[in-house]
Coordinates of N, CA and C in Angstrom, one line a residue:
M1006 N 68.9 26.1 -2.1 CA 67.8 26.6 -1.3 C 66.8 26.7 -1.8
N1007 N 66.6 27.5 -3.3 CA 65.6 27.9 -3.8 C 65.1 25.9 -4.4
S1008 N 65.7 25.2 -4.7 CA 64.3 23.8 -4.7 C 63.8 23.3 -3.2
K1009 N 64.6 23.4 -2.1 CA 63.9 23.2 -1.0 C 62.8 24.1 -0.6
A1010 N 62.9 25.3 -0.8 CA 61.5 26.1 -1.0 C 60.4 25.4 -1.9
N1011 N 60.9 25.8 -3.1 CA 60.1 24.6 -3.8 C 59.3 23.9 -3.2
L1012 N 60.3 23.1 -3.0 CA 59.5 21.4 -2.6 C 58.3 22.0 -1.3
L1013 N 58.9 22.7 0.0 CA 58.1 23.0 1.1 C 56.8 23.2 0.4
S1014 N 56.8 24.8 -0.5 CA 55.5 24.9 -1.1 C 54.5 24.1 -1.8
L1015 N 55.0 22.8 -2.2 CA 54.7 22.2 -2.9 C 53.6 21.1 -1.9
V1016 N 54.3 20.4 -0.8 CA 53.9 20.5 0.2 C 52.9 21.0 1.2
K1017 N 53.0 22.0 0.7 CA 51.7 23.0 1.6 C 50.3 23.0 0.7
L1018 N 50.6 23.5 -0.5 CA 49.7 23.1 -1.5 C 49.4 21.6 -1.5
T1019 N 49.5 21.0 -1.1 CA 48.8 19.7 -1.8 C 48.6 19.2 -0.7
K1020 N 48.6 19.8 0.3 CA 47.7 19.7 2.2 C 47.0 20.0 2.0
R1021 N 47.1 21.5 1.6 CA 45.6 22.3 1.1 C 44.2 21.8 0.6
C1022 N 45.3 21.2 -0.7 CA 44.2 20.5 -1.7 C 43.4 19.5 -1.5
N1023 N 44.3 18.9 0.0 CA 43.1 17.1 0.2 C 42.3 18.2 0.9
I1024 N 42.6 18.9 1.8 CA 41.8 19.3 2.7 C 40.5 19.8 2.2
S1025 N 40.8 20.8 1.2 CA 39.5 21.5 0.7 C 39.0 20.3 -0.3
S1026 N 39.1 19.2 -0.2 CA 38.1 18.6 -1.3 C 37.2 17.5 -0.9
G1027 N 37.5 17.8 0.1 CA 36.6 16.7 1.2 C 34.9 16.7 1.4
G1028 N 34.2 16.0 1.4 CA 32.8 16.5 1.8 C 31.8 17.1 0.4
F1029 N 30.9 17.8 0.8 CA 29.8 18.4 0.1 C 29.6 20.0 0.1
T1030 N 29.5 20.7 -1.1 CA 28.8 22.0 -1.1 C 27.3 22.0 -0.7
M1031 N 27.0 23.1 0.1 CA 26.3 23.5 0.5 C 24.5 23.8 -0.5
L1032 N 25.4 23.9 -1.7 CA 24.4 24.3 -2.9 C 24.5 22.4 -3.5
E1033 N 25.3 21.8 -3.3 CA 24.9 20.1 -3.8 C 23.8 19.6 -2.5
M1034 N 23.6 19.9 -1.7 CA 23.1 19.3 -0.4 C 21.7 19.8 -0.8
L1035 N 21.6 21.0 -0.9 CA 20.3 21.7 -1.4 C 19.4 20.9 -2.8
V1036 N 20.4 20.6 -3.7 CA 20.0 20.1 -4.9 C 19.6 19.0 -4.5
V1037 N 19.9 17.8 -3.9 CA 19.9 16.3 -3.9 C 18.4 16.8 -2.7
V1038 N 18.5 17.3 -1.7 CA 17.2 18.1 -0.9 C 15.9 18.3 -1.5
F1039 N 16.5 18.9 -2.3 CA 15.2 19.1 -3.7 C 14.6 18.3 -4.5
M1040 N 15.3 17.7 -5.0 CA 15.1 16.6 -5.7 C 14.4 15.4 -5.2
S1041 N 14.7 15.0 -4.2 CA 14.2 14.3 -3.4 C 12.8 14.3 -3.1
G1042 N 12.5 15.7 -2.5 CA 11.1 16.4 -2.3 C 10.3 15.9 -3.4
I1043 N 10.7 16.2 -4.5 CA 10.3 16.2 -5.8 C 9.8 14.8 -5.9
L1044 N 10.5 14.4 -5.7 CA 10.4 12.7 -6.2 C 9.6 12.3 -5.4
S1045 N 9.6 12.6 -4.0 CA 8.5 12.1 -2.8 C 6.7 12.5 -3.1
A1046 N 7.0 13.6 -3.6 CA 5.2 14.4 -4.2 C 4.4 13.6 -5.4
I1047 N 5.5 13.2 -6.1 CA 5.2 12.4 -7.7 C 5.0 10.6 -6.6
V1048 N 5.8 10.0 -6.2 CA 5.3 9.0 -5.7 C 4.2 8.8 -4.7
A1049 N 4.3 9.5 -4.2 CA 3.2 9.5 -2.3 C 1.3 9.3 -2.7
P1050 N 1.2 9.9 -4.1 CA -0.3 9.2 -4.3 C 0.0 8.0 -4.3
S1051 N 0.7 7.4 -5.4 CA 0.4 6.6 -6.4 C 0.8 5.3 -4.9
W1052 N 1.3 5.6 -4.1 CA 1.6 4.5 -3.5 C 0.5 4.7 -2.3
S1053 N 0.0 5.5 -1.8 CA -1.3 5.4 -1.2 C -2.3 4.9 -1.7
A1054 N -2.9 4.9 -3.5 CA -3.6 4.3 -4.0 C -3.2 2.7 -3.8
F1055 N -1.9 2.7 -3.9 CA -1.3 1.1 -4.2 C -1.4 0.4 -2.6
I1056 N -1.9 1.2 -1.6 CA -2.1 0.3 -0.3 C -3.1 0.4 0.0
N1057 N -4.4 1.1 -0.6 CA -5.7 1.2 -0.2 C -6.7 0.0 -1.2
T1058 N -5.6 -0.3 -2.3 CA -6.1 -1.4 -3.2 C -5.8 -2.6 -2.6
R1059 N -4.3 -2.6 -2.1 CA -4.2 -3.8 -1.7 C -5.1 -4.4 -0.4
Q1060 N -5.3 -3.1 0.4 CA -6.3 -3.1 1.8 C -7.7 -4.0 1.5
L1061 N -8.2 -3.3 0.3 CA -9.2 -4.2 -0.2 C -9.2 -5.9 -1.0
N1062 N -8.5 -5.8 -1.7 CA -7.9 -7.0 -1.8 C -8.2 -8.1 -0.9
V1063 N -7.9 -7.7 0.2 CA -7.3 -8.6 1.6 C -8.8 -8.8 1.7
A1064 N -9.4 -7.9 2.2 CA -10.5 -7.9 2.8 C -11.6 -8.6 2.0
Q1065 N -11.9 -8.7 0.4 CA -12.4 -9.1 -0.2 C -11.6 -10.5 -0.3
G1066 N -10.9 -11.3 -0.1 CA -10.4 -12.2 0.3 C -11.0 -13.4 1.5
Q1067 N -11.1 -12.2 2.4 CA -11.5 -12.6 3.3 C -12.6 -13.2 3.7
V1068 N -13.5 -12.3 3.0 CA -14.7 -12.3 2.7 C -15.4 -12.9 2.5
Y1069 N -14.9 -13.6 1.3 CA -14.8 -14.9 -0.1 C -15.0 -16.0 1.3
Q1070 N -13.4 -16.1 1.6 CA -13.2 -16.9 2.1 C -14.1 -17.4 3.3
A1071 N -14.9 -16.9 4.1 CA -16.3 -16.7 5.1 C -17.4 -17.4 4.7
M1072 N -17.5 -16.7 3.4 CA -18.7 -17.3 2.8 C -18.5 -19.0 2.4
R1073 N -17.4 -18.9 2.0 CA -17.0 -20.5 1.7 C -16.8 -21.2 2.7
Q1074 N -16.5 -20.9 3.8 CA -16.4 -21.5 5.3 C -17.4 -22.0 5.4
A1075 N -18.4 -21.0 5.6 CA -19.7 -21.5 6.0 C -20.8 -22.3 5.0
Q1076 N -20.8 -22.1 3.8 CA -21.1 -23.5 3.1 C -20.9 -24.3 3.5
S1077 N -18.8 -25.1 3.7 CA -18.4 -26.1 3.6 C -18.9 -26.6 4.9
Q1078 N -19.1 -25.6 6.4 CA -19.6 -26.4 7.4 C -21.2 -26.6 7.1
A1079 N -21.7 -26.1 6.2 CA -23.0 -26.6 6.3 C -23.1 -27.7 5.7
R1080 N -23.1 -28.0 4.7 CA -22.3 -29.4 4.0 C -22.2 -30.5 5.0
K1081 N -21.2 -30.2 5.7 CA -20.7 -31.2 7.0 C -21.0 -31.9 7.6
E1082 N -21.9 -30.7 8.0 CA -22.4 -30.5 9.4 C -23.7 -30.9 9.6
K1083 N -24.1 -31.0 7.6 CA -25.8 -31.1 7.5 C -26.8 -30.4 8.7
L1084 N -26.3 -29.0 8.6 CA -27.2 -27.6 9.6 C -26.9 -26.6 8.6
S1085 N -27.6 -25.4 9.2 CA -28.0 -24.6 8.7 C -26.8 -23.6 8.8
W1086 N -26.1 -23.1 8.2 CA -24.5 -21.8 8.5 C -25.0 -20.5 8.1
H1087 N -24.7 -19.8 8.6 CA -24.4 -18.3 8.5 C -23.3 -17.9 8.2
A1088 N -23.0 -16.9 7.4 CA -21.7 -16.1 6.6 C -22.2 -14.2 7.3
S1089 N -22.0 -14.4 8.3 CA -22.5 -12.6 8.9 C -21.3 -11.3 8.6
F1090 N -22.2 -10.2 8.2 CA -21.6 -9.6 8.2 C -21.8 -7.7 8.9
R1091 N -20.9 -7.2 9.9 CA -21.2 -5.6 10.2 C -20.5 -4.8 10.7
E1092 N -20.6 -3.7 10.7 CA -20.1 -2.6 11.0 C -19.9 -2.6 12.5
Q1093 N -19.0 -2.1 13.8 CA -19.5 -2.2 14.7 C -18.3 -1.1 15.1
N1094 N -18.4 -0.2 15.9 CA -17.5 1.0 15.9 C -16.6 1.3 14.7
N1095 N -17.3 1.5 13.7 CA -17.1 2.0 12.5 C -15.5 0.8 12.3
V1096 N -16.1 -0.3 12.5 CA -14.8 -1.6 12.0 C -15.9 -2.7 11.2
L1097 N -15.5 -2.9 10.0 CA -16.3 -4.0 9.8 C -15.6 -5.8 10.0
Q1098 N -16.9 -6.0 10.4 CA -16.4 -7.4 11.0 C -17.3 -8.9 10.4
L1099 N -16.5 -9.8 10.3 CA -17.2 -11.0 10.0 C -17.4 -12.4 11.1
A1100 N -18.5 -12.8 11.0 CA -18.4 -14.2 11.6 C -18.9 -15.3 10.7
V1101 N -18.5 -16.4 11.1 CA -19.0 -17.9 10.7 C -19.6 -18.5 11.6
H1102 N -20.9 -18.8 11.7 CA -21.7 -19.6 12.6 C -22.8 -20.4 12.3
P1103 N -23.4 -21.4 12.8 CA -24.7 -21.8 13.2 C -26.4 -21.1 12.9
A1104 N -26.8 -21.4 11.6 CA -28.1 -20.5 11.8 C -28.5 -20.6 13.9
T1105 N -28.2 -21.4 14.4 CA -29.2 -21.6 16.0 C -28.7 -20.2 16.3
I1106 N -26.9 -20.3 16.7 CA -26.7 -18.8 17.0 C -27.2 -17.9 16.5
N1107 N -27.3 -16.8 17.6 CA -27.7 -15.4 17.3 C -26.4 -14.7 16.6
P1108 N -26.2 -13.9 16.0 CA -25.5 -13.2 15.5 C -24.2 -12.5 16.3
S1109 N -25.8 -11.8 17.6 CA -24.6 -11.1 18.5 C -23.7 -12.0 19.8
D1110 N -23.7 -13.3 19.7 CA -23.4 -14.4 20.1 C -22.7 -14.8 19.8
A1111 N -22.0 -14.6 18.3 CA -21.0 -15.5 17.3 C -19.8 -14.5 17.6
N1112 N -18.6 -15.5 17.4 CA -17.2 -15.0 17.0 C -16.7 -14.3 16.2
W1113 N -16.8 -13.0 16.4 CA -16.8 -11.7 15.3 C -14.5 -11.4 14.8
H1114 N -14.6 -11.5 13.6 CA -13.5 -10.7 13.4 C -13.2 -9.6 12.7
N1115 N -12.2 -9.0 13.3 CA -12.3 -7.5 12.3 C -11.9 -7.4 11.1
L1116 N -12.0 -6.9 10.5 CA -11.2 -6.7 8.8 C -10.7 -5.4 9.1
D1117 N -10.2 -5.0 7.5 CA -8.8 -3.9 8.2 C -9.9 -2.5 8.5
A1118 N -9.2 -1.9 9.3 CA -10.1 -0.6 9.7 C -9.9 0.3 8.5
S1119 N -9.6 0.4 7.4 CA -9.6 1.5 7.0 C -10.8 0.9 5.0
V1120 N -11.3 -0.4 6.0 CA -12.1 -0.8 5.0 C -13.8 -1.0 5.3
Q1121 N -14.4 -0.4 4.4 CA -16.1 -0.1 4.9 C -16.9 -1.1 4.4
L1122 N -18.3 -1.2 5.0 CA -18.9 -1.8 3.6 C -19.6 -0.6 2.6
D1123 N -19.8 -1.2 1.4 CA -20.2 0.2 0.3 C -22.0 0.0 0.7
A1124 N -21.9 1.5 0.0 CA -23.7 1.1 -0.1 C -24.2 0.7 -0.9
E1125 N -23.7 0.1 -2.0 CA -23.5 -1.4 -3.1 C -24.1 -2.2 -2.4
S1126 N -24.1 -2.6 -1.0 CA -23.9 -3.8 -0.9 C -25.6 -4.1 -0.8
T1127 N -25.7 -5.2 -1.0 CA -27.4 -6.1 -1.5 C -28.0 -6.7 -0.6
L1128 N -26.6 -7.6 -0.1 CA -27.0 -8.8 0.8 C -28.1 -8.6 1.9
Q1129 N -29.0 -9.6 2.5 CA -30.0 -9.5 3.2 C -29.7 -8.6 4.5
L1130 N -30.4 -7.6 4.8 CA -29.6 -6.6 6.4 C -30.8 -7.2 7.4
S1131 N -30.6 -7.4 8.7 CA -31.1 -7.7 9.5 C -30.7 -7.6 11.3
N1132 N -31.4 -6.3 11.8 CA -30.5 -5.9 13.0 C -28.9 -5.7 12.7
D1133 N -28.8 -4.9 11.8 CA -27.7 -4.0 11.3 C -26.9 -5.3 10.8
V1134 N -27.2 -6.3 10.6 CA -25.9 -7.6 10.2 C -26.5 -7.8 8.6
R1135 N -25.8 -8.0 8.2 CA -26.0 -8.8 6.5 C -25.2 -10.2 6.3
R1136 N -26.2 -10.9 5.8 CA -25.7 -12.3 6.2 C -26.2 -13.5 4.9
V1137 N -25.1 -14.5 4.9 CA -25.8 -15.1 3.7 C -26.0 -16.1 4.6
P1138 N -27.2 -16.6 4.2 CA -27.5 -17.9 4.9 C -27.3 -19.3 3.7
F1139 N -26.8 -20.3 4.4 CA -26.2 -21.9 3.6 C -27.4 -22.7 4.4
D1140 N -28.1 -23.3 3.7 CA -29.0 -24.5 4.5 C -28.3 -26.0 4.7
Y1141 N -28.7 -26.8 5.1 CA -28.2 -27.9 5.3 C -27.0 -28.5 3.9
M1142 N -27.4 -28.4 2.6 CA -26.9 -28.7 1.5 C -25.7 -27.6 0.8
G1143 N -25.6 -26.6 1.7 CA -24.3 -25.8 1.5 C -25.6 -24.6 0.4
S1144 N -26.7 -24.7 0.0 CA -27.5 -24.1 -0.8 C -27.8 -22.8 -0.1
V1145 N -28.1 -21.7 -1.4 CA -29.2 -20.5 -0.4 C -30.2 -20.3 -1.1
K1146 N -31.2 -19.8 -0.4 CA -32.5 -19.4 -0.9 C -32.2 -17.6 -1.6
P1147 N -33.1 -17.4 -2.3 CA -33.0 -16.3 -2.6 C -33.8 -15.6 -1.7
P1148 N -33.7 -14.2 -2.0 CA -33.0 -13.2 -3.2 C -31.5 -13.1 -2.9
F1149 N -30.6 -13.3 -3.7 CA -29.0 -13.4 -4.0 C -28.7 -11.9 -3.5
G1150 N -27.5 -11.8 -3.2 CA -27.1 -10.4 -3.1 C -25.3 -10.5 -3.4
R1151 N -25.6 -9.4 -2.6 CA -23.5 -9.1 -3.2 C -22.8 -8.3 -1.5
I1152 N -21.8 -8.3 -1.4 CA -21.3 -7.4 -0.2 C -19.9 -6.7 -1.2
T1153 N -20.5 -5.4 -1.0 CA -19.1 -4.2 -1.8 C -18.5 -3.6 -0.7
L1154 N -17.2 -3.9 -0.9 CA -16.5 -3.3 0.0 C -15.7 -2.0 -0.7
S1155 N -15.7 -0.8 0.0 CA -14.5 0.2 -0.2 C -13.5 1.2 0.6
S1156 N -13.0 1.7 0.2 CA -11.9 2.2 1.3 C -12.4 3.6 2.2
K1157 N -12.1 3.6 3.3 CA -12.9 4.8 4.0 C -12.1 6.0 3.9
S1158 N -11.2 5.9 3.1 CA -10.0 7.5 2.5 C -11.0 7.3 1.4
G1159 N -11.3 7.4 0.9 CA -12.4 7.6 -0.3 C -11.8 7.2 -2.1
G1160 N -12.2 7.6 -2.8 CA -11.5 6.6 -4.3 C -12.8 6.1 -4.7
K1161 N -12.5 5.8 -6.2 CA -13.8 4.7 -7.0 C -13.4 3.2 -6.5
V1162 N -12.2 2.8 -6.3 CA -11.8 1.7 -6.1 C -13.1 0.8 -4.7
K1163 N -13.4 -0.3 -5.5 CA -14.5 -1.4 -5.3 C -14.2 -3.0 -5.2
R1164 N -14.1 -3.5 -4.3 CA -14.1 -5.0 -4.4 C -15.6 -5.5 -4.0
C1165 N -15.8 -6.4 -4.7 CA -17.2 -7.2 -4.4 C -17.2 -8.7 -4.3
V1166 N -18.0 -9.7 -3.6 CA -18.4 -11.3 -3.2 C -19.8 -11.3 -3.6
F1167 N -20.1 -11.6 -5.0 CA -21.5 -12.1 -4.8 C -21.9 -13.4 -4.7
V1168 N -22.9 -13.7 -4.5 CA -23.7 -14.9 -4.5 C -24.6 -14.8 -5.4
S1169 N -24.9 -15.4 -6.1 CA -25.9 -15.8 -7.5 C -26.1 -17.0 -7.7
T1170 N -26.4 -17.7 -6.8 CA -27.3 -18.9 -7.5 C -27.9 -20.0 -6.2
I1171 N -29.1 -20.7 -7.0 CA -29.2 -21.2 -5.6 C -28.1 -22.3 -5.3
L1172 N -27.5 -22.4 -5.5 CA -26.1 -23.8 -5.4 C -25.5 -22.7 -4.6
G1173 N -25.4 -21.7 -4.4 CA -24.4 -21.1 -3.7 C -23.2 -20.5 -4.4
A1174 N -23.6 -20.5 -5.3 CA -21.9 -19.9 -6.3 C -21.8 -18.8 -5.9
M1175 N -20.6 -18.5 -5.9 CA -19.8 -17.6 -5.2 C -19.1 -16.8 -6.5
R1176 N -18.5 -15.8 -6.3 CA -17.4 -14.5 -7.6 C -17.1 -13.8 -6.9
T1177 N -15.8 -13.2 -7.7 CA -15.4 -11.8 -6.6 C -15.4 -10.8 -8.3
A1178 N -15.3 -9.7 -7.8 CA -15.6 -8.5 -8.7 C -14.7 -7.4 -8.6
K1179 N -14.4 -6.8 -9.2 CA -14.1 -5.2 -9.0 C -14.7 -4.3 -9.2
E1180 N -14.4 -2.7 -9.0 CA -15.4 -1.3 -10.2 C -15.1 -1.9 -11.7
K1181 N -15.9 -1.1 -11.8 CA -16.1 -1.1 -13.3 C -16.0 0.7 -13.7
A1182 N -15.5 1.0 -15.3 CA -15.3 2.6 -15.1 C -17.0 2.7 -15.7
K1183 N -17.7 2.0 -16.0 CA -19.3 2.6 -16.1 C -20.6 1.8 -15.4
P1184 N -21.5 2.4 -15.0 CA -22.4 1.6 -13.7 C -23.1 0.8 -14.8
D1185 N -23.6 -0.5 -14.4 CA -24.5 -1.1 -14.8 C -26.3 -0.7 -14.9
S1186 N -27.2 -1.4 -15.5 CA -28.1 -0.4 -15.4 C -29.2 -0.3 -14.7
N1187 N -28.5 -0.8 -12.9 CA -28.6 -0.4 -12.2 C -28.2 1.1 -11.2
G1188 N -27.2 1.2 -12.1 CA -26.4 2.3 -11.5 C -25.3 1.7 -10.4
K1189 N -25.0 0.7 -10.5 CA -23.9 -0.2 -9.6 C -22.7 -0.4 -10.4
Y1190 N -21.4 0.0 -9.4 CA -20.4 0.1 -10.3 C -19.4 -1.3 -10.3
C1191 N -19.8 -2.1 -9.1 CA -19.2 -3.1 -8.8 C -20.1 -4.5 -9.7
Y1192 N -19.9 -5.0 -10.7 CA -20.9 -6.2 -11.1 C -20.0 -7.0 -11.9

């Protein structure tokens, strides 16, 4: 009988151990939540900066391609074409159109809503539209200039597209740590 009682108490002890060993304690859950919060606080600013930089890079590429398209169309059709840029309703827009078309009648395309024209932009400004005019050979008349883009959320990250020669040579650049002789950071 003694062995039967021992066997029965062993079965009860085994069942109790199996039941109590499942799941996590409240302390373990709090530690995991606390550590997740700390890691999120560390990663969030870096992720936000990465997203802002990525949006500026995409917008810079779109601006550069618009200028190249206007230059290509001018050469192809032997007509003057413009790459035009404006901010309408707090959104940066671009249009590629023949010089004979009024910019207000052009087909405007929105860029990312988080990108804006920066004060360092030096392209010709007329009626709130900045433009790069290409003649029938794809050349640009001086003065040359640049369009500078920055993030609406702030920060020092800038992206530029330059038109720098009479032949219509274009290049891209990004912000530098020190300003040039004119106090500009994107050169």
